[in-house]
Short mmCIF file of C-alpha atoms in Angstrom, two decimals:
data_model
loop_
_atom_site.label_atom_id
_atom_site.label_comp_id
_atom_site.label_asym_id
_atom_site.label_seq_id
_atom_site.Cartn_x
_atom_site.Cartn_y
_atom_site.Cartn_z
CA MET A 1 -48.88 14.06 119.34
CA LEU A 2 -48.54 17.75 120.16
CA ARG A 3 -50.53 17.26 123.35
CA VAL A 4 -48.17 14.52 124.53
CA LEU A 5 -45.12 16.66 123.69
CA TRP A 6 -46.69 19.55 125.60
CA GLY A 7 -47.29 17.28 128.57
CA LEU A 8 -43.68 16.06 128.39
CA PHE A 9 -42.42 19.67 128.39
CA ILE A 10 -44.54 20.54 131.43
CA ASN A 11 -43.32 17.45 133.29
CA LEU A 12 -39.70 18.20 132.46
CA PHE A 13 -40.16 21.72 133.82
CA ALA A 14 -41.90 20.50 136.99
CA ILE A 15 -39.37 17.72 137.62
CA SER A 16 -36.47 20.14 137.15
CA LEU A 17 -38.07 22.71 139.46
CA PHE A 18 -38.64 20.18 142.24
CA GLY A 19 -35.32 18.38 141.74
CA TRP A 20 -33.03 21.39 141.43
CA VAL A 21 -34.82 24.10 143.46
CA ILE A 22 -37.60 23.03 145.81
CA VAL A 23 -36.08 19.85 147.30
CA PRO A 24 -32.57 21.37 147.85
CA LEU A 25 -34.11 24.47 149.46
CA ASN A 26 -36.23 22.28 151.72
CA LEU A 27 -33.15 20.27 152.80
CA LEU A 28 -31.19 23.49 153.33
CA ALA A 29 -33.94 24.84 155.55
CA GLY A 30 -33.80 21.65 157.60
CA LEU A 31 -30.06 22.14 158.19
CA PHE A 32 -30.45 25.83 159.08
CA TYR A 33 -33.23 24.98 161.54
CA LEU A 34 -30.61 23.56 163.92
CA LEU A 35 -28.59 26.81 163.75
CA SER A 36 -31.17 29.54 163.19
CA PRO A 37 -34.91 28.73 163.09
CA THR A 38 -35.58 32.25 161.78
CA ILE A 39 -33.52 31.68 158.63
CA ALA A 40 -35.10 28.24 158.20
CA ASP A 41 -38.59 29.74 158.40
CA ARG A 42 -37.70 32.27 155.71
CA ILE A 43 -36.38 29.55 153.41
CA TRP A 44 -39.54 27.49 153.97
CA ALA A 45 -41.64 30.57 153.25
CA LEU A 46 -39.74 30.92 149.95
CA VAL A 47 -40.41 27.26 149.14
CA SER A 48 -44.12 27.73 149.90
CA ALA A 49 -44.23 30.80 147.66
CA ILE A 50 -42.60 28.88 144.79
CA VAL A 51 -45.05 25.98 145.13
CA ALA A 52 -48.01 28.37 145.31
CA SER A 53 -46.77 30.22 142.22
CA LEU A 54 -46.41 26.91 140.37
CA HIS A 55 -49.95 26.03 141.32
CA GLU A 56 -51.23 29.38 140.06
CA LEU A 57 -49.26 28.90 136.83
CA MET A 58 -50.88 25.50 136.25
CA ILE A 59 -54.35 26.95 136.85
CA TRP A 60 -53.63 29.79 134.41
CA LEU A 61 -52.35 27.40 131.73
CA THR A 62 -55.36 25.11 131.99
CA SER A 63 -57.70 28.10 131.72
CA LEU A 64 -56.26 29.20 128.36
CA PRO A 65 -58.63 28.34 125.48
CA SER A 66 -55.76 27.06 123.32
CA LEU A 67 -54.52 24.75 126.06
CA SER A 68 -57.79 23.73 127.71
CA GLU A 69 -57.71 20.40 125.86
CA ALA A 70 -53.95 19.89 126.03
CA TRP A 71 -54.06 17.73 129.12
CA LEU A 72 -54.28 13.98 128.69
CA TYR A 73 -55.16 11.56 131.46
CA THR A 74 -53.78 8.04 131.35
CA PRO A 75 -53.35 5.30 133.98
CA VAL A 76 -49.88 5.45 135.53
CA ASN A 77 -48.26 2.01 135.76
CA MET A 78 -44.73 0.65 135.68
CA ALA A 79 -44.62 0.63 131.87
CA ILE A 80 -45.66 4.31 131.68
CA LEU A 81 -43.13 5.28 134.37
CA LEU A 82 -40.36 3.38 132.58
CA MET A 83 -41.09 5.11 129.27
CA VAL A 84 -41.17 8.53 130.95
CA LEU A 85 -37.87 7.78 132.71
CA LEU A 86 -36.21 6.68 129.47
CA SER A 87 -37.57 9.80 127.75
CA ILE A 88 -36.08 12.25 130.24
CA LEU A 89 -32.89 10.31 131.10
CA PRO A 90 -30.74 11.78 128.25
CA TRP A 91 -31.74 15.28 129.39
CA LEU A 92 -30.80 14.66 133.03
CA LEU A 93 -27.34 13.24 132.29
CA PRO A 94 -24.43 15.48 131.24
CA ARG A 95 -24.44 16.59 127.60
CA GLY A 96 -22.68 14.08 125.37
CA PHE A 97 -22.87 11.21 127.87
CA ILE A 98 -25.82 9.67 125.97
CA SER A 99 -27.18 10.83 122.64
CA ARG A 100 -30.38 12.76 123.17
CA TRP A 101 -31.79 11.25 119.98
CA LEU A 102 -32.37 8.15 122.09
CA VAL A 103 -35.39 9.95 123.55
CA LEU A 104 -37.36 9.32 120.35
CA PRO A 105 -38.07 5.54 120.73
CA PRO A 106 -39.48 5.70 124.31
CA LEU A 107 -41.32 8.95 123.51
CA THR A 108 -42.92 7.32 120.47
CA MET A 109 -43.93 4.29 122.57
CA LEU A 110 -45.34 6.63 125.23
CA MET A 111 -47.47 8.49 122.69
CA MET A 112 -48.74 5.24 121.17
CA THR A 113 -49.61 3.85 124.61
CA VAL A 114 -51.45 7.00 125.68
CA TYR A 115 -53.35 7.10 122.37
CA ALA A 116 -54.29 3.41 122.69
CA ASN A 117 -55.54 4.00 126.24
CA GLN A 118 -57.66 6.96 125.11
CA GLN A 119 -59.13 5.00 122.19
CA SER A 120 -59.98 1.94 124.28
CA LEU A 121 -62.15 4.10 126.56
CA THR A 122 -64.45 5.11 123.70
CA MET A 123 -64.82 1.89 121.67
CA THR A 124 -67.24 0.04 123.95
CA PRO A 125 -70.68 1.38 125.01
CA THR A 126 -70.24 1.98 128.71
CA LEU A 127 -72.11 3.58 131.57
CA TYR A 128 -69.74 4.54 134.39
CA ILE A 129 -71.15 4.90 137.89
CA LEU A 130 -69.08 7.79 139.24
CA PRO A 131 -68.36 8.17 142.98
CA THR A 132 -69.63 11.41 144.52
CA GLY A 133 -68.89 10.98 148.23
CA ASP A 134 -72.60 11.12 149.10
CA GLN A 135 -74.69 7.95 149.19
CA TYR A 136 -77.79 9.81 147.99
CA ILE A 137 -76.13 11.85 145.20
CA SER A 138 -75.55 9.76 142.08
CA ALA A 139 -73.60 10.52 138.92
CA ALA A 140 -73.44 8.32 135.84
CA LEU A 141 -71.61 8.90 132.58
CA LEU A 142 -72.68 7.28 129.31
CA GLN A 143 -70.05 6.86 126.59
CA TYR A 144 -71.43 5.49 123.34
CA PRO A 145 -69.35 5.05 120.14
CA ILE A 146 -70.74 6.38 116.87
CA THR A 147 -70.73 3.62 114.27
CA ASN A 148 -70.72 5.91 111.21
CA PRO A 149 -68.58 8.92 112.18
CA GLU A 150 -68.44 10.18 108.57
CA ASN A 151 -71.51 12.29 109.32
CA THR A 152 -69.86 13.89 112.35
CA ASN A 153 -66.43 14.73 113.69
CA ASN A 154 -67.16 12.87 116.93
CA LYS A 155 -66.19 9.25 117.48
CA SER A 156 -68.44 8.92 120.51
CA VAL A 157 -71.24 10.71 122.30
CA SER A 158 -71.37 11.32 126.06
CA TRP A 159 -74.19 12.12 128.49
CA LEU A 160 -73.88 12.88 132.20
CA PHE A 161 -76.78 11.98 134.52
CA LEU A 162 -77.07 13.52 138.00
CA ALA A 163 -79.68 12.75 140.65
CA ASP A 164 -80.45 13.29 144.32
CA HIS A 165 -82.15 10.21 145.79
CA ARG A 166 -82.97 11.64 149.22
CA PRO A 167 -86.53 10.60 150.11
CA LYS A 168 -88.93 13.48 150.46
CA ALA A 169 -91.12 11.79 153.06
CA THR A 170 -88.36 11.32 155.65
CA ARG A 171 -85.67 13.56 157.13
CA THR A 172 -82.05 12.68 156.30
CA MET A 173 -78.65 14.19 157.00
CA PRO A 174 -77.89 17.08 154.60
CA SER A 175 -75.22 16.61 151.98
CA ASN A 176 -71.68 17.72 152.77
CA LEU A 177 -70.99 18.25 149.08
CA THR A 178 -70.45 21.74 147.72
CA VAL A 179 -70.72 22.92 144.14
CA GLU A 180 -66.95 23.41 143.90
CA LYS A 181 -66.17 20.00 145.37
CA LEU A 182 -68.64 18.09 143.22
CA SER A 183 -67.85 19.94 139.98
CA THR A 184 -64.09 19.53 140.48
CA MET A 185 -64.55 15.83 141.15
CA LEU A 186 -66.67 15.38 138.03
CA GLU A 187 -64.21 17.36 135.88
CA GLN A 188 -61.36 15.10 136.96
CA GLN A 189 -63.39 11.97 136.31
CA LEU A 190 -64.48 13.19 132.88
CA GLY A 191 -60.91 14.08 132.02
CA SER A 192 -59.63 10.65 132.99
CA LEU A 193 -62.21 9.15 130.62
CA SER A 194 -61.07 11.41 127.75
CA ILE A 195 -64.26 13.48 127.84
CA ASN A 196 -63.70 17.10 126.78
CA LYS A 197 -67.30 17.86 125.83
CA LEU A 198 -70.76 16.53 126.60
CA GLU A 199 -73.75 16.09 124.37
CA GLY A 200 -75.95 16.66 127.39
CA ILE A 201 -76.41 16.72 131.15
CA THR A 202 -79.60 15.55 132.78
CA VAL A 203 -80.55 16.39 136.36
CA GLN A 204 -83.21 13.78 137.06
CA SER A 205 -84.33 15.17 140.42
CA GLY A 206 -87.09 17.77 140.61
CA ARG A 207 -85.57 20.87 142.17
CA VAL A 208 -87.75 23.06 144.38
CA GLY A 209 -84.91 25.59 144.48
CA LEU A 210 -85.55 26.42 140.81
CA THR A 211 -89.22 27.31 141.16
CA ASP A 212 -90.38 30.91 141.08
CA THR A 213 -92.13 30.75 144.44
CA LEU A 214 -89.74 28.33 146.18
CA THR A 215 -92.72 26.71 147.91
CA THR A 216 -94.45 23.37 147.42
CA ASP A 217 -96.69 21.11 149.45
CA ASP A 218 -93.62 19.31 150.79
CA LYS A 219 -93.25 20.23 154.45
CA HIS A 220 -89.47 19.85 154.22
CA ALA A 221 -89.12 22.08 151.15
CA ASP A 222 -87.90 25.14 153.07
CA ILE A 223 -85.19 23.09 154.82
CA ASN A 224 -83.90 21.58 151.58
CA THR A 225 -84.15 24.70 149.38
CA ILE A 226 -80.42 25.50 149.49
CA SER A 227 -79.28 21.89 148.99
CA SER A 228 -81.73 21.48 146.11
CA GLU A 229 -79.66 23.95 144.09
CA LEU A 230 -76.50 21.80 144.34
CA LEU A 231 -76.93 19.87 141.10
CA PRO A 232 -78.15 22.79 138.92
CA LEU A 233 -75.27 24.96 140.11
CA THR A 234 -72.88 22.08 139.38
CA VAL A 235 -74.17 22.14 135.81
CA ALA A 236 -73.47 25.89 135.66
CA GLN A 237 -69.94 25.29 136.94
CA LEU A 238 -69.23 22.48 134.46
CA ASN A 239 -70.54 24.63 131.62
CA GLN A 240 -67.76 27.14 132.28
CA HIS A 241 -65.07 24.52 131.61
CA LEU A 242 -66.35 22.25 128.86
CA PRO A 243 -68.90 22.49 126.03
CA ILE A 244 -72.37 21.14 126.80
CA ASN A 245 -74.98 20.98 124.05
CA GLN A 246 -78.09 20.26 126.13
CA TYR A 247 -79.25 20.52 129.71
CA TRP A 248 -82.36 18.60 130.82
CA GLN A 249 -83.79 19.52 134.23
CA ALA A 250 -86.52 17.61 136.01
CA GLY A 251 -89.32 19.62 137.58
CA ARG A 252 -89.76 23.35 137.23
CA PHE A 253 -86.91 25.65 136.32
CA ASP A 254 -88.39 29.16 136.42
CA ARG A 255 -85.38 30.59 138.25
CA TRP A 256 -82.64 28.92 136.16
CA SER A 257 -81.62 32.00 134.17
CA VAL A 258 -81.49 34.13 137.35
CA LEU A 259 -79.61 31.41 139.22
CA GLN A 260 -77.09 31.05 136.38
CA ARG A 261 -76.41 34.81 136.26
CA SER A 262 -76.08 34.97 140.04
CA TYR A 263 -73.62 32.10 140.02
CA LYS A 264 -71.44 33.75 137.37
CA VAL A 265 -71.37 36.98 139.38
CA ALA A 266 -70.58 35.18 142.66
CA SER A 267 -67.84 33.07 141.07
CA GLN A 268 -66.49 36.08 139.11
CA SER A 269 -66.67 34.04 135.93
CA LYS A 270 -65.68 35.88 132.75
CA SER A 271 -67.12 33.23 130.48
CA LYS A 272 -69.93 34.40 128.20
CA SER A 273 -71.27 30.92 127.58
CA ASP A 274 -74.72 30.21 128.96
CA ILE A 275 -76.67 27.01 128.67
CA LYS A 276 -80.40 26.86 128.11
CA VAL A 277 -82.50 24.49 130.14
CA GLN A 278 -85.04 21.99 128.80
CA GLY A 279 -87.63 20.13 130.80
CA CYS A 280 -87.01 16.48 131.59
CA GLU A 281 -90.59 15.27 131.48
CA GLN A 282 -92.50 12.19 130.39
CA GLY A 283 -92.16 11.74 126.62
CA LYS A 284 -89.01 13.87 126.18
CA THR A 285 -86.77 12.09 123.62
CA TRP A 286 -83.31 12.45 122.09
CA GLN A 287 -81.59 10.10 119.66
CA LEU A 288 -78.60 9.79 117.36
CA PRO A 289 -79.28 10.37 113.65
CA ASN A 290 -78.54 6.71 112.91
CA GLY A 291 -80.96 5.56 115.61
CA ASP A 292 -78.35 3.47 117.48
CA LEU A 293 -78.90 5.42 120.71
CA SER A 294 -82.01 7.05 122.10
CA ILE A 295 -82.82 8.54 125.50
CA GLN A 296 -86.43 8.88 126.60
CA ALA A 297 -88.01 10.22 129.78
CA LEU A 298 -90.48 7.75 131.32
CA THR A 299 -91.64 9.89 134.25
CA GLY A 300 -91.73 13.55 135.22
CA TRP A 301 -94.78 15.83 135.32
CA HIS A 302 -93.70 19.36 136.21
CA THR A 303 -97.10 20.84 135.29
CA ILE A 304 -98.58 19.19 138.38
CA ASP A 305 -98.21 21.35 141.48
CA ASP A 306 -96.63 18.56 143.51
CA GLU A 307 -92.85 18.18 143.73
CA SER A 308 -93.18 14.46 144.52
CA VAL A 309 -94.04 13.64 140.86
CA TRP A 310 -91.34 15.77 139.20
CA ASP A 311 -88.54 13.18 139.26
CA CYS A 312 -87.51 12.07 135.76
CA THR A 313 -86.65 8.42 135.15
CA LEU A 314 -84.86 7.78 131.84
CA ALA A 315 -84.79 4.82 129.45
CA ILE A 316 -81.63 4.43 127.33
CA ASP A 317 -82.20 2.23 124.27
CA THR A 318 -79.13 1.14 122.34
CA GLY A 319 -78.23 -0.98 119.36
CA LEU A 320 -75.26 -2.41 121.27
CA PRO A 321 -75.36 -3.73 124.84
CA ILE A 322 -74.08 -1.30 127.46
CA GLN A 323 -71.66 -2.45 130.13
CA VAL A 324 -72.23 -0.83 133.51
CA LEU A 325 -68.98 -0.27 135.42
CA LYS A 326 -68.03 1.16 138.79
CA TYR A 327 -65.54 3.89 137.96
CA ASN A 328 -62.00 3.18 139.16
CA ALA A 329 -60.18 6.47 139.74
CA ALA A 330 -56.75 4.82 139.90
CA ASP A 331 -57.18 3.04 136.57
CA PRO A 332 -60.40 3.66 134.57
CA LEU A 333 -59.42 0.87 132.17
CA ARG A 334 -59.81 -1.60 135.04
CA SER A 335 -63.19 -0.43 136.29
CA LEU A 336 -65.17 -3.40 137.59
CA PRO A 337 -68.74 -4.35 136.57
CA ALA A 338 -71.52 -3.29 138.90
CA ALA A 339 -73.20 -5.99 140.99
CA VAL A 340 -76.34 -7.43 139.39
CA GLN A 341 -79.55 -8.84 140.85
CA THR A 342 -81.16 -11.10 138.28
CA LEU A 343 -84.92 -11.44 138.42
CA PRO A 344 -86.22 -15.02 138.08
CA SER A 345 -88.41 -14.40 135.03
CA ASN A 346 -86.33 -14.23 131.86
CA LEU A 347 -88.44 -12.36 129.34
CA SER A 348 -85.83 -12.40 126.57
CA SER A 349 -87.05 -15.81 125.38
CA LEU A 350 -90.47 -14.30 124.61
CA MET A 351 -89.09 -11.78 122.12
CA PRO A 352 -88.59 -12.28 118.38
CA ASN A 353 -85.14 -12.57 116.85
CA VAL A 354 -85.33 -9.17 115.17
CA ALA A 355 -82.79 -6.72 116.62
CA ALA A 356 -81.81 -9.26 119.24
CA THR A 357 -78.73 -7.25 120.24
CA THR A 358 -80.69 -4.20 121.39
CA SER A 359 -80.86 -3.44 125.08
CA ARG A 360 -82.53 -0.99 127.43
CA LEU A 361 -81.07 0.62 130.52
CA VAL A 362 -83.52 2.35 132.88
CA LEU A 363 -81.97 5.07 135.06
CA ASN A 364 -84.48 5.34 137.85
CA VAL A 365 -84.97 8.16 140.34
CA ASP A 366 -87.98 8.38 142.61
CA THR A 367 -87.99 10.16 145.93
CA HIS A 368 -91.68 9.49 146.53
CA GLN A 369 -94.04 6.60 145.77
CA ARG A 370 -96.37 8.92 143.85
CA VAL A 371 -94.00 8.91 140.84
CA TRP A 372 -94.71 5.33 139.83
CA GLN A 373 -98.31 5.55 140.95
CA MET A 374 -98.71 8.38 138.46
CA TRP A 375 -96.92 6.36 135.77
CA GLU A 376 -99.30 3.42 136.21
CA LEU A 377 -102.28 5.77 135.90
CA LEU A 378 -101.16 7.74 132.85
CA CYS A 379 -98.79 5.59 130.80
CA SER A 380 -99.27 2.50 128.67
CA THR A 381 -98.66 -0.77 130.45
CA GLU A 382 -98.19 -2.79 127.25
CA PRO A 383 -94.62 -4.18 126.93
CA LEU A 384 -92.57 -2.92 124.00
CA PHE A 385 -92.11 -6.27 122.30
CA ASP A 386 -95.86 -6.99 122.57
CA GLN A 387 -96.54 -3.79 120.63
CA ALA A 388 -94.51 -5.18 117.77
CA ALA A 389 -96.22 -8.58 118.00
CA THR A 390 -99.68 -7.05 117.65
CA GLY A 391 -98.84 -5.76 114.18
CA GLN A 392 -99.59 -2.15 115.12
CA THR A 393 -97.06 0.20 113.56
CA PRO A 394 -95.51 2.48 116.22
CA ILE A 395 -94.80 6.14 115.53
CA ASN A 396 -91.42 7.85 115.94
CA PRO A 397 -92.01 10.63 118.52
CA ILE A 398 -89.47 12.91 116.83
CA THR A 399 -90.24 12.55 113.10
CA THR A 400 -93.89 11.43 113.61
CA GLU A 401 -93.24 8.84 110.88
CA PRO A 402 -94.01 5.10 111.12
CA ILE A 403 -91.21 2.94 112.48
CA THR A 404 -90.35 -0.09 110.35
CA ILE A 405 -89.86 -3.56 111.78
CA ASN A 406 -86.06 -3.18 111.67
CA GLN A 407 -86.25 0.10 113.58
CA ARG A 408 -88.49 -1.07 116.41
CA ILE A 409 -87.07 -1.21 119.88
CA MET A 410 -87.30 -4.79 121.11
CA PRO A 411 -84.76 -5.03 123.93
CA SER A 412 -83.33 -8.47 124.62
CA ASN A 413 -82.00 -7.24 127.97
CA ILE A 414 -83.62 -4.61 130.22
CA THR A 415 -81.55 -3.39 133.17
CA TRP A 416 -82.77 -1.17 136.00
CA LEU A 417 -80.27 1.14 137.75
CA GLY A 418 -81.37 3.18 140.74
CA HIS A 419 -81.07 3.61 144.49
CA SER A 420 -81.81 0.81 146.94
CA THR A 421 -84.39 3.03 148.68
CA SER A 422 -86.45 3.29 145.50
CA HIS A 423 -90.25 3.21 145.77
CA ILE A 424 -90.67 1.17 142.59
CA THR A 425 -93.04 -1.79 142.95
CA ALA A 426 -92.95 -5.37 141.73
CA ASN A 427 -95.89 -4.59 139.44
CA VAL A 428 -93.97 -1.76 137.73
CA LEU A 429 -90.88 -3.93 137.36
CA GLY A 430 -93.04 -6.52 135.64
CA LEU A 431 -94.70 -3.97 133.36
CA GLN A 432 -91.30 -2.59 132.45
CA SER A 433 -90.05 -6.15 131.71
CA ILE A 434 -87.00 -5.61 133.96
CA ASN A 435 -84.77 -8.66 134.23
CA GLU A 436 -81.65 -7.17 135.88
CA ILE A 437 -81.32 -4.85 138.88
CA MET A 438 -78.36 -2.64 139.82
CA THR A 439 -78.07 0.00 142.54
CA TYR A 440 -75.85 3.05 142.95
CA ASP A 441 -75.15 2.32 146.63
CA ASP A 442 -74.33 -1.41 146.12
CA LYS A 443 -77.26 -2.48 148.29
CA ALA A 444 -79.96 -4.93 147.24
CA LEU A 445 -83.31 -3.59 146.08
CA ALA A 446 -85.86 -4.92 148.59
CA VAL A 447 -88.68 -5.38 146.07
CA ALA A 448 -86.40 -7.46 143.84
CA LEU A 449 -85.55 -9.73 146.76
CA SER A 450 -89.25 -10.21 147.50
CA ILE A 451 -89.89 -11.17 143.86
CA ASP A 452 -87.14 -13.77 144.04
CA ASP A 453 -88.49 -15.16 147.33
CA ASN A 454 -91.99 -15.47 145.88
CA PHE A 455 -90.63 -17.24 142.80
CA GLN A 456 -88.66 -19.75 144.87
CA SER A 457 -91.59 -20.48 147.16
CA LYS A 458 -93.89 -21.01 144.19
CA PHE A 459 -91.61 -23.61 142.56
CA SER A 460 -90.26 -25.27 145.71
CA TYR A 461 -91.31 -28.85 146.40
#
């Protein structure tokens, strides 16, 4: 309630400043321009100085620790505008014309509407595909509600996943994104989704710019060294503005502490908060205490001296199905579902009825074909639901205790989300039991199309 009142006060101040000072001065300068352009230029310079000072004031207010969370984002529609207008109308009219107590009903409705919008964003497990302005740079935000919040003050948990899908074997145009541009964009998107802190950030791409030697066998490594620091530095920038509990980084990260200190010096940051880095490598696992949500790394081998196998693909297992939406900046509540390619083989009918609502979402990143070749060589190819059918009791990788039949992960729906240029093969898709395909760039995955063509030709008459 206090946050909404604070926002109303700021808007009243800004509306009054523009309505009673900036706009009249701008019109006055236009009239003086016909008589004396010099006077008009001085008035316009004054207007520019006022606007710049207002901008600096807003930046200073948002940087205050006590007000850093005082800004609420909500979709602006006709109903919101009408309630705001009714709230400020008694203050714009002459005193005594209308009782100012009439501001209470529309203000109460405005607060209830904003609160309902904020709550609706966190009640459904959702993965938002966030736009970045670069077809090879992907960002995805997971919002998952906590079913028993009595053990924690949080009603939901959020993870941000960043990846660079540029292929290592071919030369592509460098990214036009900068750390400031990408971090500012992500901050605005997180704010519009009511995210003021993150449980973790994962950079799934192996970064040669974080190694101690800055050299690998990749012949294009020297060219891409600077751009390879984009995502890690974005993490450092975000960490200055919102709390982040964990940071997972694919590949090697020898230079992270030095890079983080250098960034704080270059950006003149006065924040004392630093974030420690953890390796995103095969077998790395995180989960909620109640077991409803777990995140596991399927690939990533930074101990191998080959950058092509550092990329870290993640598997998100949930007790509730996750909807995957394309983020709508104008109205996040109306974000549309991502396009889906359905593979012809429906494996859900082969699974038992236990935990039938569980689902798995695979966030894939591979910039070289060696990633999945390595996975096929080193990792088990036995499907998860077959492990349960064999009667062998699996082991929890965190507690090292046996997992009971009700705790086993037997996904009824397995969705793959990655880039259309992925090097994943039909064999790996089959071993992973994938039955739905989505891509960040809205293009079809070629290997999935070939599977569908083979299926149709096999059963055509």
